[in-house]
mmCIF file with all atom_site columns, C-alpha atoms in Angstrom:
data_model
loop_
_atom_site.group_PDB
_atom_site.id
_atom_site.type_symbol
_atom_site.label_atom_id
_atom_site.label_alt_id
_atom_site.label_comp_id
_atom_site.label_asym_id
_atom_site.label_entity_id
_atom_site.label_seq_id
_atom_site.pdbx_PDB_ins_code
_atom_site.Cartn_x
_atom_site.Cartn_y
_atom_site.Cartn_z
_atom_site.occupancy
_atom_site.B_iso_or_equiv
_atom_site.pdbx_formal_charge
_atom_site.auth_seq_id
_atom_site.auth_comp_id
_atom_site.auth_asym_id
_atom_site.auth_atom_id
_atom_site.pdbx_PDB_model_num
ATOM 1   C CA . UNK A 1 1   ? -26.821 -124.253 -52.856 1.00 70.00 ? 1   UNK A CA 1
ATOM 2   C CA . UNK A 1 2   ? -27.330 -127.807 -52.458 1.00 74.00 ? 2   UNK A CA 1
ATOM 3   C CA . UNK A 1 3   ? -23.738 -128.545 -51.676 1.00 73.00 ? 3   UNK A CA 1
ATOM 4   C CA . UNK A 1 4   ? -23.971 -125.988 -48.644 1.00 73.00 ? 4   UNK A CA 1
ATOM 5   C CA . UNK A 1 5   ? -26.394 -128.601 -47.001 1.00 75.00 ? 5   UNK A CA 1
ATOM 6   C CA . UNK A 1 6   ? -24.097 -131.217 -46.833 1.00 77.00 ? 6   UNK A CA 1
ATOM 7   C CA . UNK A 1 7   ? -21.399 -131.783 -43.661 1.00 78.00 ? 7   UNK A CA 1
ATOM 8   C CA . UNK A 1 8   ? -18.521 -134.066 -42.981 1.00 76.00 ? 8   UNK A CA 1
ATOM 9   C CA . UNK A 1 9   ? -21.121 -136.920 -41.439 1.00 80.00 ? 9   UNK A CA 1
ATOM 10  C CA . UNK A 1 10  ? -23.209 -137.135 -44.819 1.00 82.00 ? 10  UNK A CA 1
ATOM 11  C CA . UNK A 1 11  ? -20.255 -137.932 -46.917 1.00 80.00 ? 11  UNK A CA 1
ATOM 12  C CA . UNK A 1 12  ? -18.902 -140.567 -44.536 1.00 86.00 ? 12  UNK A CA 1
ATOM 13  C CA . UNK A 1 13  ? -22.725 -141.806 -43.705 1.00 88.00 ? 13  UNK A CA 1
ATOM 14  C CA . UNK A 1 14  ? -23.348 -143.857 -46.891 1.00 88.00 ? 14  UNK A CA 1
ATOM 15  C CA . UNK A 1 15  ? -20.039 -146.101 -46.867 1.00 90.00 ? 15  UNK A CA 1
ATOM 16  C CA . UNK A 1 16  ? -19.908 -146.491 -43.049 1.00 91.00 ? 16  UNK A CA 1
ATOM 17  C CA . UNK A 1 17  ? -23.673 -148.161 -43.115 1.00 93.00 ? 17  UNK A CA 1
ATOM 18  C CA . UNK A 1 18  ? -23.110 -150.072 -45.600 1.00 94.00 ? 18  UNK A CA 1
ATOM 19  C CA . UNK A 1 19  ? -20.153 -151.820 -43.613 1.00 95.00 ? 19  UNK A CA 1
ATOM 20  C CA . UNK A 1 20  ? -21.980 -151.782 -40.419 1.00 95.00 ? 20  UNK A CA 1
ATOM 21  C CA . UNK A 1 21  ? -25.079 -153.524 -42.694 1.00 95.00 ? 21  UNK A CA 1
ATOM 22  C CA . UNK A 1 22  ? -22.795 -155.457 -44.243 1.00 96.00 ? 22  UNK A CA 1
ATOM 23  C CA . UNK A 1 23  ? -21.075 -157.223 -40.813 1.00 96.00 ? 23  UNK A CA 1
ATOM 24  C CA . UNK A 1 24  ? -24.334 -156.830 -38.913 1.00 96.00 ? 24  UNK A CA 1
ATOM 25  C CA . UNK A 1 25  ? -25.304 -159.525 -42.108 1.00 96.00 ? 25  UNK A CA 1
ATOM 26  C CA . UNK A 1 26  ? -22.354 -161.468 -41.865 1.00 96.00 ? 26  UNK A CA 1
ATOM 27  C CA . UNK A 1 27  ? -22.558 -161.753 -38.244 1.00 97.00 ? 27  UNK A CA 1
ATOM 28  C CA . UNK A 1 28  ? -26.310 -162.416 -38.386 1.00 97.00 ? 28  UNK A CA 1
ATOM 29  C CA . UNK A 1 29  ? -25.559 -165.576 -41.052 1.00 97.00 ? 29  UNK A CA 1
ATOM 30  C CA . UNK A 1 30  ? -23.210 -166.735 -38.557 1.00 97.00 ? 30  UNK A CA 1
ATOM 31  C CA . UNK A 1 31  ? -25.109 -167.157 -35.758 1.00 97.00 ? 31  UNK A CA 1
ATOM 32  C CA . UNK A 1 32  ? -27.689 -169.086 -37.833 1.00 96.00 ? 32  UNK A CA 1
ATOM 33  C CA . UNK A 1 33  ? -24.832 -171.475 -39.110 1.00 96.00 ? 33  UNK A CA 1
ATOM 34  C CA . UNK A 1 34  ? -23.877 -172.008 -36.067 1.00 96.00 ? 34  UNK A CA 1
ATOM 35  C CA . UNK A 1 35  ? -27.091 -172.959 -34.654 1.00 96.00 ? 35  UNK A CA 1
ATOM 36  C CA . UNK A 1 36  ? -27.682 -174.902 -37.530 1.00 96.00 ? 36  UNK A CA 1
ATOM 37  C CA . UNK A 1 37  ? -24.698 -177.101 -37.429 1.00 95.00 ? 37  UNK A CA 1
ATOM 38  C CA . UNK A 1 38  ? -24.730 -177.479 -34.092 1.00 96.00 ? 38  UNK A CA 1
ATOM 39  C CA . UNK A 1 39  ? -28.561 -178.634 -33.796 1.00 95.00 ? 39  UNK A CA 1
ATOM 40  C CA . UNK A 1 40  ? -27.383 -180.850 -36.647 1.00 95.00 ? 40  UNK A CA 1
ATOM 41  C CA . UNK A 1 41  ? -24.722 -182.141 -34.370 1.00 94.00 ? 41  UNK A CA 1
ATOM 42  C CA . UNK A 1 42  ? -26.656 -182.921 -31.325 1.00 94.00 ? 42  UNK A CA 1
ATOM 43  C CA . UNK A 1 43  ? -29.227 -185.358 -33.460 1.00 93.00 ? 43  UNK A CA 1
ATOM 44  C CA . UNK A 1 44  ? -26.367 -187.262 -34.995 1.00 94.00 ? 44  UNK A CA 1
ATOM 45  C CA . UNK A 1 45  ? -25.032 -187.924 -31.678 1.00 93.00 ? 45  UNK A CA 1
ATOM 46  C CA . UNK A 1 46  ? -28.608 -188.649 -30.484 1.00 88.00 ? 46  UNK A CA 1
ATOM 47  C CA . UNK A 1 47  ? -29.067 -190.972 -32.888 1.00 90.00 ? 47  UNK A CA 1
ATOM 48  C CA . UNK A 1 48  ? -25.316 -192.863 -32.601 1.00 91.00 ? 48  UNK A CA 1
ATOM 49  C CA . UNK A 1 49  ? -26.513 -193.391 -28.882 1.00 88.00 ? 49  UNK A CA 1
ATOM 50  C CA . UNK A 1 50  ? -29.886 -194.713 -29.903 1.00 86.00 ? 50  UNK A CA 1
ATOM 51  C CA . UNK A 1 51  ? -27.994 -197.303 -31.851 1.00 88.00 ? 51  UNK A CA 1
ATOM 52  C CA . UNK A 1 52  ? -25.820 -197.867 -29.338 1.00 90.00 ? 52  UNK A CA 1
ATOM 53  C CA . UNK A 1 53  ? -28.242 -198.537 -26.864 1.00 87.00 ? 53  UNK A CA 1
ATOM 54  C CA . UNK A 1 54  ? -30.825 -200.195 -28.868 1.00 86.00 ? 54  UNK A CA 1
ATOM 55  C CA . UNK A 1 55  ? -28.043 -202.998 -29.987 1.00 85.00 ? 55  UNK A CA 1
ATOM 56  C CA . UNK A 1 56  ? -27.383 -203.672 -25.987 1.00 87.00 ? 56  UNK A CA 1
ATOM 57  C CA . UNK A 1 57  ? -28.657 -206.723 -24.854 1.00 87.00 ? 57  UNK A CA 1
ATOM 58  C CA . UNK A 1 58  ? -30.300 -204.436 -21.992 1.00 90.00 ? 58  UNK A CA 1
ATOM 59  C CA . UNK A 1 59  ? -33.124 -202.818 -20.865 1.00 90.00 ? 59  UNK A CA 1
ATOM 60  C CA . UNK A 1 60  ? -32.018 -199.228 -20.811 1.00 94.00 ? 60  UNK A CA 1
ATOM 61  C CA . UNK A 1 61  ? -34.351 -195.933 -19.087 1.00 94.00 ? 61  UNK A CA 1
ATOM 62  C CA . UNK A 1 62  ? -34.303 -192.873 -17.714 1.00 95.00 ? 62  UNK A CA 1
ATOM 63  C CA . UNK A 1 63  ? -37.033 -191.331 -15.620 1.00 95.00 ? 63  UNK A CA 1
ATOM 64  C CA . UNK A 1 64  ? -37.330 -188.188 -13.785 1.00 94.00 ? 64  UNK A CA 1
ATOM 65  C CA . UNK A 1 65  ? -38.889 -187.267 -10.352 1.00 92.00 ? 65  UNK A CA 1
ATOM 66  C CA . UNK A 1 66  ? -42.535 -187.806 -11.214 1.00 94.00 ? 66  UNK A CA 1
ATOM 67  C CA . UNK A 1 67  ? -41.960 -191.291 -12.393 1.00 93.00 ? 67  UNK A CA 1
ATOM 68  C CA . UNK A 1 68  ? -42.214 -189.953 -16.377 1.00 95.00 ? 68  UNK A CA 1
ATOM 69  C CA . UNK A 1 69  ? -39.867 -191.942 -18.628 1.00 95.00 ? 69  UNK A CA 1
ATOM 70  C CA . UNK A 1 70  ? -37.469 -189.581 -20.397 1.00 94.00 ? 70  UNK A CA 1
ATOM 71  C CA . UNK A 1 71  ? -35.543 -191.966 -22.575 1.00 94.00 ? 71  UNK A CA 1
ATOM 72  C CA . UNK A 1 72  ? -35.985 -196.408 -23.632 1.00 94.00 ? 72  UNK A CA 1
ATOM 73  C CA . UNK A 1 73  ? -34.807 -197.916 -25.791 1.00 93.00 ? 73  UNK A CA 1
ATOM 74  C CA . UNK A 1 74  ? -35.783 -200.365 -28.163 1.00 92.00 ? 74  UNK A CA 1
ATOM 75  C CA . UNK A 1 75  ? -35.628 -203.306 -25.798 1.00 90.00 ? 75  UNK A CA 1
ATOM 76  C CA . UNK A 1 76  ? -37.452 -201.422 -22.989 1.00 89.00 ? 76  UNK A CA 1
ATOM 77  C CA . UNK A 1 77  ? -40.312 -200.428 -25.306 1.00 91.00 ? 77  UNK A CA 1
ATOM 78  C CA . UNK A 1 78  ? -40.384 -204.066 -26.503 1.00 88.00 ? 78  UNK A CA 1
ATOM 79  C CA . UNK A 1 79  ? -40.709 -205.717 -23.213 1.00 84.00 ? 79  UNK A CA 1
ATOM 80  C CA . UNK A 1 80  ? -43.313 -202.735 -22.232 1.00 85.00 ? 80  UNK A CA 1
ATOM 81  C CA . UNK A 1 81  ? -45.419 -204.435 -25.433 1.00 86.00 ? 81  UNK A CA 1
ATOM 82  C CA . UNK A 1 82  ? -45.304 -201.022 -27.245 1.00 90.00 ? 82  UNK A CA 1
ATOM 83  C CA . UNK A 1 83  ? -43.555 -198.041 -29.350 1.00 92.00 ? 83  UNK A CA 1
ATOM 84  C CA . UNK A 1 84  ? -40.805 -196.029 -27.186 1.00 90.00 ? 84  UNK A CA 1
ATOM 85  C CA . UNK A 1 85  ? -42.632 -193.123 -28.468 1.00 92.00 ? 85  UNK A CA 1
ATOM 86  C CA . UNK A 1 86  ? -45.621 -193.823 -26.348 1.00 93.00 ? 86  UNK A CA 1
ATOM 87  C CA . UNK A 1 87  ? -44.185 -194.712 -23.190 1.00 94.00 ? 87  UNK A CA 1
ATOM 88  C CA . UNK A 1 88  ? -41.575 -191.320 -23.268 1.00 94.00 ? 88  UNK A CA 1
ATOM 89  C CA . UNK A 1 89  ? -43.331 -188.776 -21.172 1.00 94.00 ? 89  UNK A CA 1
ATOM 90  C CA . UNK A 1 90  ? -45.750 -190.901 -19.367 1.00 94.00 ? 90  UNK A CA 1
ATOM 91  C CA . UNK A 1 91  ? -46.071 -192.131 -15.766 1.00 94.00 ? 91  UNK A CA 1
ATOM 92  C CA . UNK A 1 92  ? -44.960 -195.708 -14.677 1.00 92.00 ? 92  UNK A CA 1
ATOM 93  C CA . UNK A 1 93  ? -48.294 -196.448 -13.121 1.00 92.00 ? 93  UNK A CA 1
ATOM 94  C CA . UNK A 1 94  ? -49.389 -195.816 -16.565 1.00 92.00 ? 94  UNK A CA 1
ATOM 95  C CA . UNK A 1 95  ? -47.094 -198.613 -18.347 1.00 89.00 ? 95  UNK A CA 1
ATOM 96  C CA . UNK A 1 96  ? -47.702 -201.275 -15.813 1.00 85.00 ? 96  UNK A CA 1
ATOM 97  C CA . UNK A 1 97  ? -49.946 -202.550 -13.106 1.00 85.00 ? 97  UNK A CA 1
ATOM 98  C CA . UNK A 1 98  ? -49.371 -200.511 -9.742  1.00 90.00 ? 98  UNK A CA 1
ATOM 99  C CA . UNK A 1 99  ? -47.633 -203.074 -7.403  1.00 88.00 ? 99  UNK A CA 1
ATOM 100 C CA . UNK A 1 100 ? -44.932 -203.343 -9.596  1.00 85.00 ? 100 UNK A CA 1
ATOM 101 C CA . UNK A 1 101 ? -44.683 -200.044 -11.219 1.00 89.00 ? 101 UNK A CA 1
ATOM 102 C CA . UNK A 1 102 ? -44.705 -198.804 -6.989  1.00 91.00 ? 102 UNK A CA 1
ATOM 103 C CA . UNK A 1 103 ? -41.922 -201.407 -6.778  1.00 88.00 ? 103 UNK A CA 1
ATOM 104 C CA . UNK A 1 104 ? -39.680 -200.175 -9.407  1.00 87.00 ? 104 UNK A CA 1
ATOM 105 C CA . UNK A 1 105 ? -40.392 -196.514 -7.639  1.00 92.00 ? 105 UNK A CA 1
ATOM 106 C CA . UNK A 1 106 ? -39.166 -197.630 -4.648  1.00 91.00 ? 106 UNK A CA 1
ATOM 107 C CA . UNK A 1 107 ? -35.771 -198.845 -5.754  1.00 89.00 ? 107 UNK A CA 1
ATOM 108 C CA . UNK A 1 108 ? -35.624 -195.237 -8.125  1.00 92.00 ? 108 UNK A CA 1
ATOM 109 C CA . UNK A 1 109 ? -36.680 -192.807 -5.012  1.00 91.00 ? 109 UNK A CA 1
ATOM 110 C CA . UNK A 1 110 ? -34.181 -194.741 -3.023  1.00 91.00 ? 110 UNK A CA 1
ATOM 111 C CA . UNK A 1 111 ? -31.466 -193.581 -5.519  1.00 92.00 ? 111 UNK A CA 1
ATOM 112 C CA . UNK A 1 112 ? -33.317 -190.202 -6.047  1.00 92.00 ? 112 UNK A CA 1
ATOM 113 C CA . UNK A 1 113 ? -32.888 -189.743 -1.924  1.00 91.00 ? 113 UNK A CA 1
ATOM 114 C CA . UNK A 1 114 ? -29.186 -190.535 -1.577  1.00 89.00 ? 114 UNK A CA 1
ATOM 115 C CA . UNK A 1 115 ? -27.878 -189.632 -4.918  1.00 89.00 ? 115 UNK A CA 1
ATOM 116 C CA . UNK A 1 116 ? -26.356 -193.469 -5.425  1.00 90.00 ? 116 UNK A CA 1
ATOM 117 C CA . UNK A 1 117 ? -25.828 -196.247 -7.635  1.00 93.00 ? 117 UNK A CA 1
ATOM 118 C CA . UNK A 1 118 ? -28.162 -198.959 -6.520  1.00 91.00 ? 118 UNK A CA 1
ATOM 119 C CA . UNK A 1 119 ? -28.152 -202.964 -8.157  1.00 92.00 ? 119 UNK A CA 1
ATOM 120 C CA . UNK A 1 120 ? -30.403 -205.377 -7.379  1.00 87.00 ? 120 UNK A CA 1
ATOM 121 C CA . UNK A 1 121 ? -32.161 -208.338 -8.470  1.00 87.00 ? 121 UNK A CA 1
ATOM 122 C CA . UNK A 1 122 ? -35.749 -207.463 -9.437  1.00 82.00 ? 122 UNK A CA 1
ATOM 123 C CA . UNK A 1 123 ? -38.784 -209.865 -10.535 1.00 81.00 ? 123 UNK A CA 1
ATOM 124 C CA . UNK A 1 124 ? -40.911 -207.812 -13.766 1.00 78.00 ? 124 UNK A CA 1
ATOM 125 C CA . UNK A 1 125 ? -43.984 -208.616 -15.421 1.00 74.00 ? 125 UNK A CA 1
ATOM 126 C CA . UNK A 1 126 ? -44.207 -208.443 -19.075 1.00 74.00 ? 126 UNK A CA 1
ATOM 127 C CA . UNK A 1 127 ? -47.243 -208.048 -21.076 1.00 70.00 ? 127 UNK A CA 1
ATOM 128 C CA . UNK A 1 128 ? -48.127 -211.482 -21.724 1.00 78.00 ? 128 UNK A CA 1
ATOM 129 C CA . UNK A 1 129 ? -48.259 -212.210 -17.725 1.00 78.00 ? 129 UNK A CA 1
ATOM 130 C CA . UNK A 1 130 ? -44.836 -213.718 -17.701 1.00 82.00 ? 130 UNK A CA 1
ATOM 131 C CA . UNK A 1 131 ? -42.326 -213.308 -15.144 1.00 83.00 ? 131 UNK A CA 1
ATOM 132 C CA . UNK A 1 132 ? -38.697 -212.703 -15.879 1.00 85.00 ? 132 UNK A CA 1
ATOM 133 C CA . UNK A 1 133 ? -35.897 -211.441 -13.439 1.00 88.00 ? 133 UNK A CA 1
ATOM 134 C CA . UNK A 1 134 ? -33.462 -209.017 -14.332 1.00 87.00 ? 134 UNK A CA 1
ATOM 135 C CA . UNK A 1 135 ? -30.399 -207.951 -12.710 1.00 92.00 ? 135 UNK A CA 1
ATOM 136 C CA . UNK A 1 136 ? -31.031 -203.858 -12.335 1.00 91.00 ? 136 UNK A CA 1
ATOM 137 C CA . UNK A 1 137 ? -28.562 -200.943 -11.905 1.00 94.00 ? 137 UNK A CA 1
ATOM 138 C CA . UNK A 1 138 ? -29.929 -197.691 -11.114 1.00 94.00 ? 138 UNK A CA 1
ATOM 139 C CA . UNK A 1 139 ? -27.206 -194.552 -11.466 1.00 95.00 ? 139 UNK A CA 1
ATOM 140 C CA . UNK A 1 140 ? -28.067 -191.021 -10.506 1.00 94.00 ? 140 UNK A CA 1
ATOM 141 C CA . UNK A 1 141 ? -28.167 -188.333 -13.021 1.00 93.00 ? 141 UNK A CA 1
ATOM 142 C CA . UNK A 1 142 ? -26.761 -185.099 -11.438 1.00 90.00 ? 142 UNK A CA 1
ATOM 143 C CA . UNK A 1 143 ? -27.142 -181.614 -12.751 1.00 86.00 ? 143 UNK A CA 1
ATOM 144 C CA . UNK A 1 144 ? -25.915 -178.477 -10.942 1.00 85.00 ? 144 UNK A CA 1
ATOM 145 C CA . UNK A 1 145 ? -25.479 -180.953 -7.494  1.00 83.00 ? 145 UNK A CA 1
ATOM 146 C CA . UNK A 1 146 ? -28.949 -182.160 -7.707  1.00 87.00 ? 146 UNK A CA 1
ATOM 147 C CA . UNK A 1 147 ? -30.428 -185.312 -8.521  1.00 90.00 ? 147 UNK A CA 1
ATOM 148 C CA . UNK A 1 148 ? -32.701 -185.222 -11.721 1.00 92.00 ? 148 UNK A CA 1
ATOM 149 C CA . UNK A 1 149 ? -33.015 -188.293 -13.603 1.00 95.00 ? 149 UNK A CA 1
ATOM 150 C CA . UNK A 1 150 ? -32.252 -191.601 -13.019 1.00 95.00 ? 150 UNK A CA 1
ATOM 151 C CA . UNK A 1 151 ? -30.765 -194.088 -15.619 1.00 95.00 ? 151 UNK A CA 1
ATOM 152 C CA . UNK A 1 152 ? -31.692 -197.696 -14.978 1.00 93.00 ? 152 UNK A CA 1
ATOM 153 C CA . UNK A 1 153 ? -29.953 -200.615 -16.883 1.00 93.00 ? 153 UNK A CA 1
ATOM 154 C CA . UNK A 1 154 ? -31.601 -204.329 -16.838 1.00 91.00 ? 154 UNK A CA 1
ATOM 155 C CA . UNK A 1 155 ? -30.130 -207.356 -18.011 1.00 91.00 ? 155 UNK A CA 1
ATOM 156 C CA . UNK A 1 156 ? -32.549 -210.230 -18.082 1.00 88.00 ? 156 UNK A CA 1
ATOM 157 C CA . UNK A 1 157 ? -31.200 -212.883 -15.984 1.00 91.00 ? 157 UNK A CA 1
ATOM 158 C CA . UNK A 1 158 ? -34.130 -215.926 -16.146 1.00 88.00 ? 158 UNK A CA 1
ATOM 159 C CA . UNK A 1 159 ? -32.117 -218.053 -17.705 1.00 88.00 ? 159 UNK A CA 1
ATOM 160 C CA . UNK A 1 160 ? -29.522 -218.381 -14.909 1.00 88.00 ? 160 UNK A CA 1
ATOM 161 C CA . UNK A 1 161 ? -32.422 -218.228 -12.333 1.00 83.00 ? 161 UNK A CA 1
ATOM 162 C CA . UNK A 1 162 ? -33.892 -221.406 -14.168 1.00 84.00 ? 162 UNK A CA 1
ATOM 163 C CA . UNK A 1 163 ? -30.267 -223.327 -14.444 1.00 85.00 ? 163 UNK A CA 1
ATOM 164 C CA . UNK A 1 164 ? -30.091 -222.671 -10.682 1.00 84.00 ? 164 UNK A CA 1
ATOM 165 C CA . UNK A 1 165 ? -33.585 -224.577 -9.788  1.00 82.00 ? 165 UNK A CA 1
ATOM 166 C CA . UNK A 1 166 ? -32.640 -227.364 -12.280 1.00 84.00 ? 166 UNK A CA 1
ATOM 167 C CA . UNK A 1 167 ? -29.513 -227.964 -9.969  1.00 72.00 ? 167 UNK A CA 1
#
C-alpha cells in the first residue's frame, strides 16, 4: 500500500519547507531593503555635503598618497578651468604645471609624514596665468591609525595681499 511508504518525516516535510522557504524569502527581501535604503542613504548625504561644500567660499580637496584627487568641489574644479569629474582620479602633475603641482606636494607629503594639520600661505596659478594667494589648511585623514587622504581647504586671500601693498 501506498500509505505503508510514508513515515513521520514526509508528513511534517511539506509544511516545515514551506516555512523555512518562506523566512529564507523574507529574510532574503530584507537584506536587499536594507542595502537598498542604505545605498540610498549614503548618496543623499553625499550629495547634502556636495552642497555644502560647493556653497563655501573655499577651495575644498582631498588627495591620496599618489597625488590623485579623490574629492573638489565646485570651486576647486572652477579655478582648475574644468569639470570636477575630470580632475577626480587624476594626478596633480596632470592638472597643473610641475613646479607648482611639486609645490603643493610638498606641503601634502609634509602632512602625509607627520600625520598633522599644516596652514600656510601659498601663491597658485590659475589657468589664465594669473596669480592669486590663498591661505591653505591641510588636515590628515586617518583610517585604522594610518594616514590616507589629505583634505586641503583654500581661501583666496589676494585681495588682502593687494590692500597690504597699497598701504
Amino acid at each position: 500500500k501506498k500509505s505503508d511508504l510514508y513515515t513521520g518525516f514526509d508528513r511534517y516535510f511539506p509544511p516545515l519547507a514551506l516555512v523555512t522557504g518562506f523566512a529564507g524569502t523574507i529574510l532574503i527581501y530584507a537584506f536587499f531593503f536594507t542595502l537598498y535604503w542604505s545605498r540610498r542613504t549614503a548618496i543623499e548625504q553625499r550629495l547634502l555635503l556636495d552642497s555644502v561644500l560647493d556653497s563655501v567660499d573655499a577651495h575644498v580637496y582631498m588627495k591620496d598618497r599618489e597625488r590623485r584627487y579623490i574629492y573638489v568641489n565646485a570651486r576647486t574644479a572652477e579655478m582648475m578651468g574644468r569639470p570636477a569629474e575630470e580632475i577626480i582620479g587624476r594626478l596633480d602633475v596632470e592638472l597643473m604645471d610641475r613646479p607648482q603641482a611639486d609645490a603643493f606636494w610638498a606641503e601634502d607629503r609634509a602632512v602625509f609624514e607627520h600625520g598633522s594639520r599644516l596652514a600656510a600661505e601659498e601663491a597658485c596659478v590659475q589657468p589664465n596665468g594669473e596669480v592669486r594667494h590663498m591661505w591653505s589648511v591641510k588636515v590628515p585623514v586617518c583610517l585604522d591609525g594610518e594616514v590616507n587622504a589629505v583634505i586641503g581647504l583654500a581661501t583666496d586671500v589676494t585681495e588682502l595681499h593687494e590692500l597690504k601693498a597699497q598701504a
